[in-house]
PDB file of C-alpha atoms in Angstrom:
ATOM      1  CA  MET V   1     -28.352  10.345  15.668  1.00 52.00           C
ATOM      2  CA  THR V   2     -27.762  12.903  12.911  1.00 59.00           C
ATOM      3  CA  GLN V   3     -24.829  15.314  12.830  1.00 69.00           C
ATOM      4  CA  GLU V   4     -25.112  19.051  13.271  1.00 83.00           C
ATOM      5  CA  LEU V   5     -23.981  20.235   9.854  1.00 89.00           C
ATOM      6  CA  PRO V   6     -23.646  23.794   8.505  1.00 90.00           C
ATOM      7  CA  ASP V   7     -26.291  24.812   5.982  1.00 90.00           C
ATOM      8  CA  GLU V   8     -23.528  25.546   3.466  1.00 90.00           C
ATOM      9  CA  PHE V   9     -22.256  21.971   3.744  1.00 90.00           C
ATOM     10  CA  ILE V  10     -25.731  20.486   3.296  1.00 90.00           C
ATOM     11  CA  GLU V  11     -26.406  22.736   0.316  1.00 89.00           C
ATOM     12  CA  PHE V  12     -23.148  21.645  -1.319  1.00 89.00           C
ATOM     13  CA  ALA V  13     -23.813  17.951  -0.636  1.00 89.00           C
ATOM     14  CA  GLN V  14     -27.272  18.189  -2.167  1.00 89.00           C
ATOM     15  CA  LYS V  15     -25.789  19.498  -5.412  1.00 87.00           C
ATOM     16  CA  VAL V  16     -24.251  16.094  -6.149  1.00 86.00           C
ATOM     17  CA  THR V  17     -26.328  14.614  -8.951  1.00 85.00           C
ATOM     18  CA  SER V  18     -24.708  11.246  -9.754  1.00 83.00           C
ATOM     19  CA  LYS V  19     -27.025   8.508  -8.516  1.00 88.00           C
ATOM     20  CA  ARG V  20     -24.683   6.399  -6.368  1.00 89.00           C
ATOM     21  CA  PRO V  21     -23.009   9.162  -4.325  1.00 90.00           C
ATOM     22  CA  ARG V  22     -26.295  11.063  -4.080  1.00 92.00           C
ATOM     23  CA  THR V  23     -28.002   7.980  -2.606  1.00 94.00           C
ATOM     24  CA  ILE V  24     -25.249   7.657   0.023  1.00 94.00           C
ATOM     25  CA  ILE V  25     -25.396  11.371   0.826  1.00 94.00           C
ATOM     26  CA  GLU V  26     -29.153  11.216   1.332  1.00 94.00           C
ATOM     27  CA  LEU V  27     -28.742   8.227   3.670  1.00 95.00           C
ATOM     28  CA  LEU V  28     -26.109  10.106   5.687  1.00 94.00           C
ATOM     29  CA  LEU V  29     -28.194  13.256   5.892  1.00 93.00           C
ATOM     30  CA  LYS V  30     -31.115  11.177   7.127  1.00 92.00           C
ATOM     31  CA  LYS V  31     -29.325   8.826   9.554  1.00 93.00           C
ATOM     32  CA  GLY V  32     -26.048  10.563  10.427  1.00 93.00           C
ATOM     33  CA  VAL V  33     -24.171   7.252  10.525  1.00 94.00           C
ATOM     34  CA  ILE V  34     -24.571   4.382   8.073  1.00 94.00           C
ATOM     35  CA  THR V  35     -23.049   0.910   7.825  1.00 92.00           C
ATOM     36  CA  THR V  36     -22.029  -1.357   4.986  1.00 90.00           C
ATOM     37  CA  GLY V  37     -25.384  -3.090   5.499  1.00 90.00           C
ATOM     38  CA  ASP V  38     -27.280   0.161   4.920  1.00 93.00           C
ATOM     39  CA  ILE V  39     -25.393   0.705   1.681  1.00 93.00           C
ATOM     40  CA  GLU V  40     -25.986  -2.851   0.495  1.00 92.00           C
ATOM     41  CA  ARG V  41     -29.698  -2.547   1.259  1.00 93.00           C
ATOM     42  CA  ALA V  42     -29.716   0.596  -0.878  1.00 93.00           C
ATOM     43  CA  GLY V  43     -28.635  -1.612  -3.777  1.00 91.00           C
ATOM     44  CA  TYR V  44     -24.845  -1.172  -3.802  1.00 87.00           C
ATOM     45  CA  LEU V  45     -23.014  -4.417  -3.124  1.00 81.00           C
ATOM     46  CA  HIS V  46     -19.574  -2.796  -2.965  1.00 81.00           C
ATOM     47  CA  PRO V  47     -19.922  -0.226  -0.154  1.00 86.00           C
ATOM     48  CA  PRO V  48     -16.283   1.047  -0.232  1.00 82.00           C
ATOM     49  CA  ARG V  49     -16.707   1.946  -3.906  1.00 81.00           C
ATOM     50  CA  ALA V  50     -19.908   3.850  -3.147  1.00 87.00           C
ATOM     51  CA  ILE V  51     -18.203   5.726  -0.296  1.00 89.00           C
ATOM     52  CA  ARG V  52     -15.279   6.594  -2.537  1.00 83.00           C
ATOM     53  CA  ASP V  53     -17.722   8.104  -5.023  1.00 85.00           C
ATOM     54  CA  VAL V  54     -18.866  10.483  -2.288  1.00 89.00           C
ATOM     55  CA  ARG V  55     -15.295  11.429  -1.434  1.00 86.00           C
ATOM     56  CA  GLU V  56     -14.560  11.940  -5.110  1.00 80.00           C
ATOM     57  CA  SER V  57     -17.403  14.444  -5.189  1.00 83.00           C
ATOM     58  CA  GLY V  58     -15.432  16.555  -2.710  1.00 84.00           C
ATOM     59  CA  ILE V  59     -17.247  15.510   0.465  1.00 89.00           C
ATOM     60  CA  PRO V  60     -15.185  14.211   3.416  1.00 90.00           C
ATOM     61  CA  ILE V  61     -16.228  10.866   4.886  1.00 92.00           C
ATOM     62  CA  ILE V  62     -14.909   9.256   8.065  1.00 91.00           C
ATOM     63  CA  THR V  63     -14.714   5.474   8.308  1.00 90.00           C
ATOM     64  CA  SER V  64     -14.774   3.702  11.675  1.00 89.00           C
ATOM     65  CA  TYR V  65     -15.438   0.112  12.698  1.00 87.00           C
ATOM     66  CA  THR V  66     -17.803  -1.591  15.093  1.00 85.00           C
ATOM     67  CA  LYS V  67     -19.247  -5.071  15.640  1.00 82.00           C
ATOM     68  CA  ASN V  68     -22.745  -6.196  14.807  1.00 76.00           C
ATOM     69  CA  GLY V  69     -24.920  -8.448  16.944  1.00 76.00           C
ATOM     70  CA  ASN V  70     -23.043 -11.513  15.725  1.00 80.00           C
ATOM     71  CA  GLY V  71     -19.676 -10.079  16.679  1.00 79.00           C
ATOM     72  CA  LYS V  72     -18.716  -9.452  13.049  1.00 81.00           C
ATOM     73  CA  ARG V  73     -16.596  -6.346  12.401  1.00 83.00           C
ATOM     74  CA  ILE V  74     -18.376  -3.894  10.103  1.00 86.00           C
ATOM     75  CA  ALA V  75     -17.587  -0.432   8.778  1.00 88.00           C
ATOM     76  CA  GLU V  76     -19.519   2.683   9.745  1.00 92.00           C
ATOM     77  CA  TYR V  77     -19.473   5.936   7.792  1.00 94.00           C
ATOM     78  CA  ARG V  78     -20.258   9.529   8.707  1.00 93.00           C
ATOM     79  CA  PHE V  79     -19.543  12.949   7.240  1.00 94.00           C
ATOM     80  CA  GLY V  80     -16.109  14.330   8.059  1.00 91.00           C
ATOM     81  CA  ASP V  81     -15.094  17.873   8.915  1.00 91.00           C
ATOM     82  CA  PRO V  82     -17.356  20.203   6.852  1.00 89.00           C
ATOM     83  CA  SER V  83     -14.445  22.636   6.466  1.00 88.00           C
ATOM     84  CA  LYS V  84     -12.591  19.961   4.469  1.00 85.00           C
ATOM     85  CA  VAL V  85     -15.037  20.085   1.569  1.00 84.00           C
ATOM     86  CA  ASP V  86     -13.289  20.298  -1.799  1.00 76.00           C
ATOM     87  CA  LYS V  87     -15.597  22.395  -3.940  1.00 71.00           C
ATOM     88  CA  ASN V  88     -13.422  21.854  -7.004  1.00 63.00           C
ATOM     89  CA  LYS V  89     -14.643  18.257  -7.144  1.00 64.00           C
ATOM     90  CA  LEU V  90     -18.375  18.865  -7.182  1.00 59.00           C
ATOM     91  CA  GLY V  91     -18.672  17.510 -10.705  1.00 56.00           C
ATOM     92  CA  GLY V  92     -17.458  14.118  -9.556  1.00 55.00           C
ATOM     93  CA  ARG V  93     -15.863  11.760 -12.030  1.00 55.00           C
ATOM     94  CA  GLN V  94     -15.176  13.092 -15.493  1.00 56.00           C
ATOM     95  CA  THR V  95     -16.823  12.016 -18.678  1.00 63.00           C
ATOM     96  CA  PHE V  96     -14.202  11.485 -21.352  1.00 78.00           C
ATOM     97  CA  PRO V  97     -14.391  12.441 -25.008  1.00 84.00           C
ATOM     98  CA  LYS V  98     -13.978   9.568 -27.454  1.00 89.00           C
ATOM     99  CA  SER V  99     -10.806  11.161 -28.783  1.00 92.00           C
ATOM    100  CA  PHE V 100      -9.221  10.966 -25.314  1.00 92.00           C
ATOM    101  CA  LYS V 101      -9.862   7.228 -25.016  1.00 94.00           C
ATOM    102  CA  ALA V 102      -8.625   6.756 -28.567  1.00 96.00           C
ATOM    103  CA  GLU V 103      -5.375   8.517 -27.641  1.00 96.00           C
ATOM    104  CA  LEU V 104      -4.921   6.243 -24.619  1.00 96.00           C
ATOM    105  CA  TYR V 105      -5.757   3.195 -26.717  1.00 97.00           C
ATOM    106  CA  SER V 106      -3.090   4.140 -29.252  1.00 97.00           C
ATOM    107  CA  LYS V 107      -0.518   4.872 -26.534  1.00 96.00           C
ATOM    108  CA  GLN V 108      -1.067   1.439 -24.923  1.00 97.00           C
ATOM    109  CA  GLU V 109      -1.295  -0.294 -28.303  1.00 96.00           C
ATOM    110  CA  GLY V 110      -4.728  -1.627 -27.401  1.00 97.00           C
ATOM    111  CA  ARG V 111      -3.537  -3.476 -24.307  1.00 95.00           C
ATOM    112  CA  CYS V 112      -4.584  -3.448 -20.657  1.00 95.00           C
ATOM    113  CA  ALA V 113      -1.937  -1.589 -18.628  1.00 96.00           C
ATOM    114  CA  ILE V 114      -1.826  -4.349 -15.987  1.00 94.00           C
ATOM    115  CA  CYS V 115      -2.254  -7.742 -17.670  1.00 92.00           C
ATOM    116  CA  ASP V 116      -0.927  -6.520 -21.051  1.00 92.00           C
ATOM    117  CA  GLU V 117      -3.573  -8.489 -22.935  1.00 92.00           C
ATOM    118  CA  PRO V 118      -4.965  -6.966 -26.166  1.00 93.00           C
ATOM    119  CA  TYR V 119      -8.614  -5.873 -26.167  1.00 95.00           C
ATOM    120  CA  GLU V 120     -10.996  -4.027 -28.418  1.00 95.00           C
ATOM    121  CA  SER V 121     -11.414  -0.470 -27.156  1.00 94.00           C
ATOM    122  CA  ILE V 122     -14.970  -1.115 -25.942  1.00 93.00           C
ATOM    123  CA  TYR V 123     -13.664  -3.655 -23.408  1.00 93.00           C
ATOM    124  CA  LEU V 124     -11.093  -1.324 -21.835  1.00 95.00           C
ATOM    125  CA  GLN V 125     -12.014   1.159 -19.111  1.00 91.00           C
ATOM    126  CA  ILE V 126     -10.407   4.526 -18.415  1.00 90.00           C
ATOM    127  CA  ASP V 127      -8.830   4.488 -14.973  1.00 90.00           C
ATOM    128  CA  HIS V 128      -7.301   7.276 -12.877  1.00 88.00           C
ATOM    129  CA  ARG V 129      -3.765   6.136 -12.075  1.00 93.00           C
ATOM    130  CA  VAL V 130      -3.979   8.040  -8.799  1.00 90.00           C
ATOM    131  CA  PRO V 131      -7.454   7.927  -7.185  1.00 78.00           C
ATOM    132  CA  TYR V 132      -9.588  10.873  -8.144  1.00 70.00           C
ATOM    133  CA  GLU V 133      -9.785  12.166  -4.574  1.00 68.00           C
ATOM    134  CA  PHE V 134      -6.012  12.803  -4.474  1.00 73.00           C
ATOM    135  CA  MET V 135      -5.755  14.747  -7.713  1.00 66.00           C
ATOM    136  CA  ALA V 136      -4.920  18.439  -7.315  1.00 52.00           C
ATOM    137  CA  ASP V 137      -6.747  19.509 -10.469  1.00 50.00           C
ATOM    138  CA  ASP V 138      -9.069  16.772 -11.619  1.00 50.00           C
ATOM    139  CA  LYS V 139     -10.560  18.810 -14.438  1.00 53.00           C
ATOM    140  CA  VAL V 140      -7.391  18.759 -16.531  1.00 59.00           C
ATOM    141  CA  LEU V 141      -7.336  15.853 -18.979  1.00 76.00           C
ATOM    142  CA  ASP V 142      -3.634  15.033 -18.814  1.00 88.00           C
ATOM    143  CA  ILE V 143      -3.130  11.662 -20.484  1.00 91.00           C
ATOM    144  CA  SER V 144      -0.278  10.822 -18.088  1.00 92.00           C
ATOM    145  CA  ASN V 145      -2.805  10.689 -15.234  1.00 91.00           C
ATOM    146  CA  PHE V 146      -4.840   7.890 -16.827  1.00 94.00           C
ATOM    147  CA  MET V 147      -4.534   4.371 -18.193  1.00 96.00           C
ATOM    148  CA  LEU V 148      -6.809   1.774 -19.781  1.00 96.00           C
ATOM    149  CA  LEU V 149      -7.630  -1.405 -17.844  1.00 95.00           C
ATOM    150  CA  CYS V 150      -9.710  -4.434 -18.682  1.00 93.00           C
ATOM    151  CA  ALA V 151     -12.690  -4.990 -16.395  1.00 90.00           C
ATOM    152  CA  SER V 152     -10.963  -7.783 -14.454  1.00 91.00           C
ATOM    153  CA  CYS V 153      -7.805  -5.757 -13.711  1.00 93.00           C
ATOM    154  CA  ASN V 154      -9.865  -2.701 -12.854  1.00 90.00           C
ATOM    155  CA  ARG V 155     -11.702  -4.738 -10.220  1.00 88.00           C
ATOM    156  CA  LYS V 156      -8.398  -6.075  -8.863  1.00 91.00           C
ATOM    157  CA  LYS V 157      -6.993  -2.566  -8.607  1.00 92.00           C
ATOM    158  CA  ASP V 158     -10.163  -1.353  -6.927  1.00 86.00           C
ATOM    159  CA  ARG V 159      -9.925  -4.083  -4.274  1.00 86.00           C
ATOM    160  CA  ALA V 160      -6.200  -3.474  -3.764  1.00 91.00           C
ATOM    161  CA  THR V 161      -6.574   0.261  -3.280  1.00 88.00           C
ATOM    162  CA  ILE V 162      -9.334  -0.271  -0.737  1.00 82.00           C
ATOM    163  CA  THR V 163      -7.705  -3.075   1.280  1.00 86.00           C
ATOM    164  CA  GLU V 164      -4.004  -2.228   0.887  1.00 92.00           C
ATOM    165  CA  CYS V 165      -3.181   1.201  -0.571  1.00 91.00           C
ATOM    166  CA  SER V 166      -5.639   2.914   1.766  1.00 87.00           C
ATOM    167  CA  LYS V 167      -3.604   1.623   4.718  1.00 89.00           C
ATOM    168  CA  THR V 168      -0.190   2.454   3.236  1.00 95.00           C
ATOM    169  CA  CYS V 169       0.395   4.759   0.250  1.00 93.00           C
ATOM    170  CA  PHE V 170      -2.695   6.903   0.693  1.00 90.00           C
ATOM    171  CA  LYS V 171      -1.943   7.630   4.348  1.00 89.00           C
ATOM    172  CA  THR V 172       1.249   9.427   3.350  1.00 91.00           C
ATOM    173  CA  ASN V 173      -0.670  11.942   1.209  1.00 86.00           C
ATOM    174  CA  ASP V 174       2.540  12.022  -0.839  1.00 91.00           C
ATOM    175  CA  LEU V 175       1.612  12.036  -4.514  1.00 90.00           C
ATOM    176  CA  ASN V 176       5.053  10.747  -5.534  1.00 93.00           C
ATOM    177  CA  ILE V 177       4.685   7.685  -3.296  1.00 95.00           C
ATOM    178  CA  ILE V 178       1.130   7.040  -4.468  1.00 94.00           C
ATOM    179  CA  ARG V 179       2.054   7.419  -8.130  1.00 94.00           C
ATOM    180  CA  SER V 180       5.108   5.131  -7.890  1.00 96.00           C
ATOM    181  CA  CYS V 181       3.019   2.208  -6.549  1.00 97.00           C
ATOM    182  CA  TYR V 182       2.342  -0.734  -8.882  1.00 97.00           C
ATOM    183  CA  TRP V 183      -1.385  -0.013  -8.872  1.00 96.00           C
ATOM    184  CA  ALA V 184      -0.822   3.501 -10.210  1.00 96.00           C
ATOM    185  CA  SER V 185       2.072   2.815 -12.572  1.00 96.00           C
ATOM    186  CA  PRO V 186       2.239  -0.907 -13.405  1.00 96.00           C
ATOM    187  CA  GLU V 187       4.663  -0.255 -16.262  1.00 94.00           C
ATOM    188  CA  ASN V 188       7.142   1.657 -14.074  1.00 94.00           C
ATOM    189  CA  TYR V 189       6.827   1.263 -10.300  1.00 96.00           C
ATOM    190  CA  THR V 190       9.158   1.076  -7.301  1.00 97.00           C
ATOM    191  CA  HIS V 191       6.927  -0.602  -4.702  1.00 97.00           C
ATOM    192  CA  ILE V 192       3.618  -2.312  -4.083  1.00 96.00           C
ATOM    193  CA  CYS V 193       1.849  -0.618  -1.195  1.00 95.00           C
ATOM    194  CA  MET V 194       5.227   0.586   0.137  1.00 96.00           C
ATOM    195  CA  LYS V 195       6.766  -2.904   0.173  1.00 96.00           C
ATOM    196  CA  PRO V 196       9.790  -3.959  -1.932  1.00 96.00           C
ATOM    197  CA  ILE V 197       7.765  -6.270  -4.152  1.00 95.00           C
ATOM    198  CA  ARG V 198       7.832  -6.873  -7.898  1.00 93.00           C
ATOM    199  CA  HIS V 199       4.932  -8.459  -9.721  1.00 89.00           C
ATOM    200  CA  SER V 200       4.570  -9.963 -13.180  1.00 87.00           C
ATOM    201  CA  GLU V 201       1.277 -11.069 -14.656  1.00 82.00           C
ATOM    202  CA  ILE V 202       1.435 -13.491 -17.585  1.00 85.00           C
ATOM    203  CA  THR V 203      -1.535 -14.586 -19.649  1.00 86.00           C
ATOM    204  CA  TRP V 204      -1.250 -17.489 -22.083  1.00 88.00           C
ATOM    205  CA  SER V 205      -3.608 -17.536 -25.050  1.00 86.00           C
ATOM    206  CA  GLY V 206      -4.069 -19.377 -28.316  1.00 89.00           C
ATOM    207  CA  GLU V 207      -1.130 -21.601 -29.233  1.00 93.00           C
ATOM    208  CA  GLU V 208       0.722 -20.352 -26.129  1.00 92.00           C
ATOM    209  CA  THR V 209      -1.537 -22.487 -23.945  1.00 94.00           C
ATOM    210  CA  LYS V 210       0.441 -25.552 -25.071  1.00 95.00           C
ATOM    211  CA  VAL V 211       3.557 -24.076 -23.449  1.00 93.00           C
ATOM    212  CA  TYR V 212       1.535 -23.311 -20.316  1.00 94.00           C
ATOM    213  CA  ASP V 213       0.220 -26.867 -20.144  1.00 95.00           C
ATOM    214  CA  GLN V 214       3.740 -28.275 -20.536  1.00 94.00           C
ATOM    215  CA  LEU V 215       5.110 -26.032 -17.778  1.00 93.00           C
ATOM    216  CA  LYS V 216       2.239 -26.987 -15.520  1.00 94.00           C
ATOM    217  CA  LYS V 217       2.929 -30.665 -16.144  1.00 94.00           C
ATOM    218  CA  GLU V 218       6.624 -30.225 -15.328  1.00 93.00           C
ATOM    219  CA  ALA V 219       5.785 -28.261 -12.178  1.00 93.00           C
ATOM    220  CA  SER V 220       3.489 -31.068 -11.024  1.00 94.00           C
ATOM    221  CA  GLN V 221       6.211 -33.636 -11.678  1.00 94.00           C
ATOM    222  CA  ASN V 222       8.577 -31.559  -9.525  1.00 92.00           C
ATOM    223  CA  ASP V 223       5.902 -31.237  -6.829  1.00 93.00           C
ATOM    224  CA  VAL V 224       5.930 -27.425  -6.854  1.00 92.00           C
ATOM    225  CA  SER V 225       3.404 -24.784  -7.825  1.00 94.00           C
ATOM    226  CA  LEU V 226       3.435 -23.518 -11.385  1.00 93.00           C
ATOM    227  CA  GLU V 227       4.347 -20.017 -10.182  1.00 91.00           C
ATOM    228  CA  HIS V 228       7.314 -21.317  -8.196  1.00 93.00           C
ATOM    229  CA  TYR V 229       8.454 -23.475 -11.117  1.00 93.00           C
ATOM    230  CA  ILE V 230       8.357 -20.570 -13.579  1.00 92.00           C
ATOM    231  CA  LYS V 231      10.193 -18.282 -11.145  1.00 91.00           C
ATOM    232  CA  ARG V 232      12.867 -20.918 -10.522  1.00 90.00           C
ATOM    233  CA  TYR V 233      13.217 -21.559 -14.246  1.00 87.00           C
ATOM    234  CA  LEU V 234      13.623 -17.878 -15.085  1.00 89.00           C
ATOM    235  CA  THR V 235      15.999 -17.271 -12.181  1.00 90.00           C
ATOM    236  CA  ARG V 236      18.232 -20.097 -13.347  1.00 88.00           C
ATOM    237  CA  ALA V 237      18.160 -18.804 -16.942  1.00 86.00           C
ATOM    238  CA  THR V 238      19.101 -15.297 -15.776  1.00 86.00           C
ATOM    239  CA  GLN V 239      21.975 -16.600 -13.677  1.00 84.00           C
ATOM    240  CA  GLU V 240      23.318 -18.618 -16.625  1.00 78.00           C
ATOM    241  CA  THR V 241      23.098 -15.527 -18.868  1.00 76.00           C
ATOM    242  CA  ASP V 242      25.089 -13.474 -16.335  1.00 73.00           C
ATOM    243  CA  LYS V 243      27.963 -15.970 -16.286  1.00 66.00           C
TER     244      LYS V 243
END
């Protein structure tokens, strides 16, 4: 059953030209309500990302949940309140000049903002620290609103914002809270999804792998996980330094 939508809303929605959000919009205009299965059958295997693209184009989407014939919980999507359209976001995600990425690359010294591993520029992706849909003026290229992430960390952040931040930080609609989360500011954060958590990601490469292998061996001998062993080791070292 399709929704009764104002002509102005439909006209605005049909102006979206990017392929992924446009495909979702056309499905919604045709069916009224779509599921994760509908989106996957349209060729997009990460439905929440596709839905976010629509929201980032300024179009409100409501998410609800139901169960399929097998009793599995699935998401359903429909257009939200037409009066909530943000016409300033019609252009969708920005395209960035090469000079802008070069400036970010220099600022981060060629490293991913989350894992801190060095990469050639081509392997780092420009990421909005705060999701595009929350930005007040998304057309201003302020370098402080962006960071470079490797593909792996970008995927991790994407999953975290969908499964965790969306249920915590984003619900506050408080930009200060959203920005001070680890996933927005990994180099200077006060919480992870509004919990008092600190996170450190360490990658061992080259000759460093010998140290990793030795630590792993010692952890196994002590019958603890490597992560627990490293934390215990560092905690003890810090306590001895403080004496």
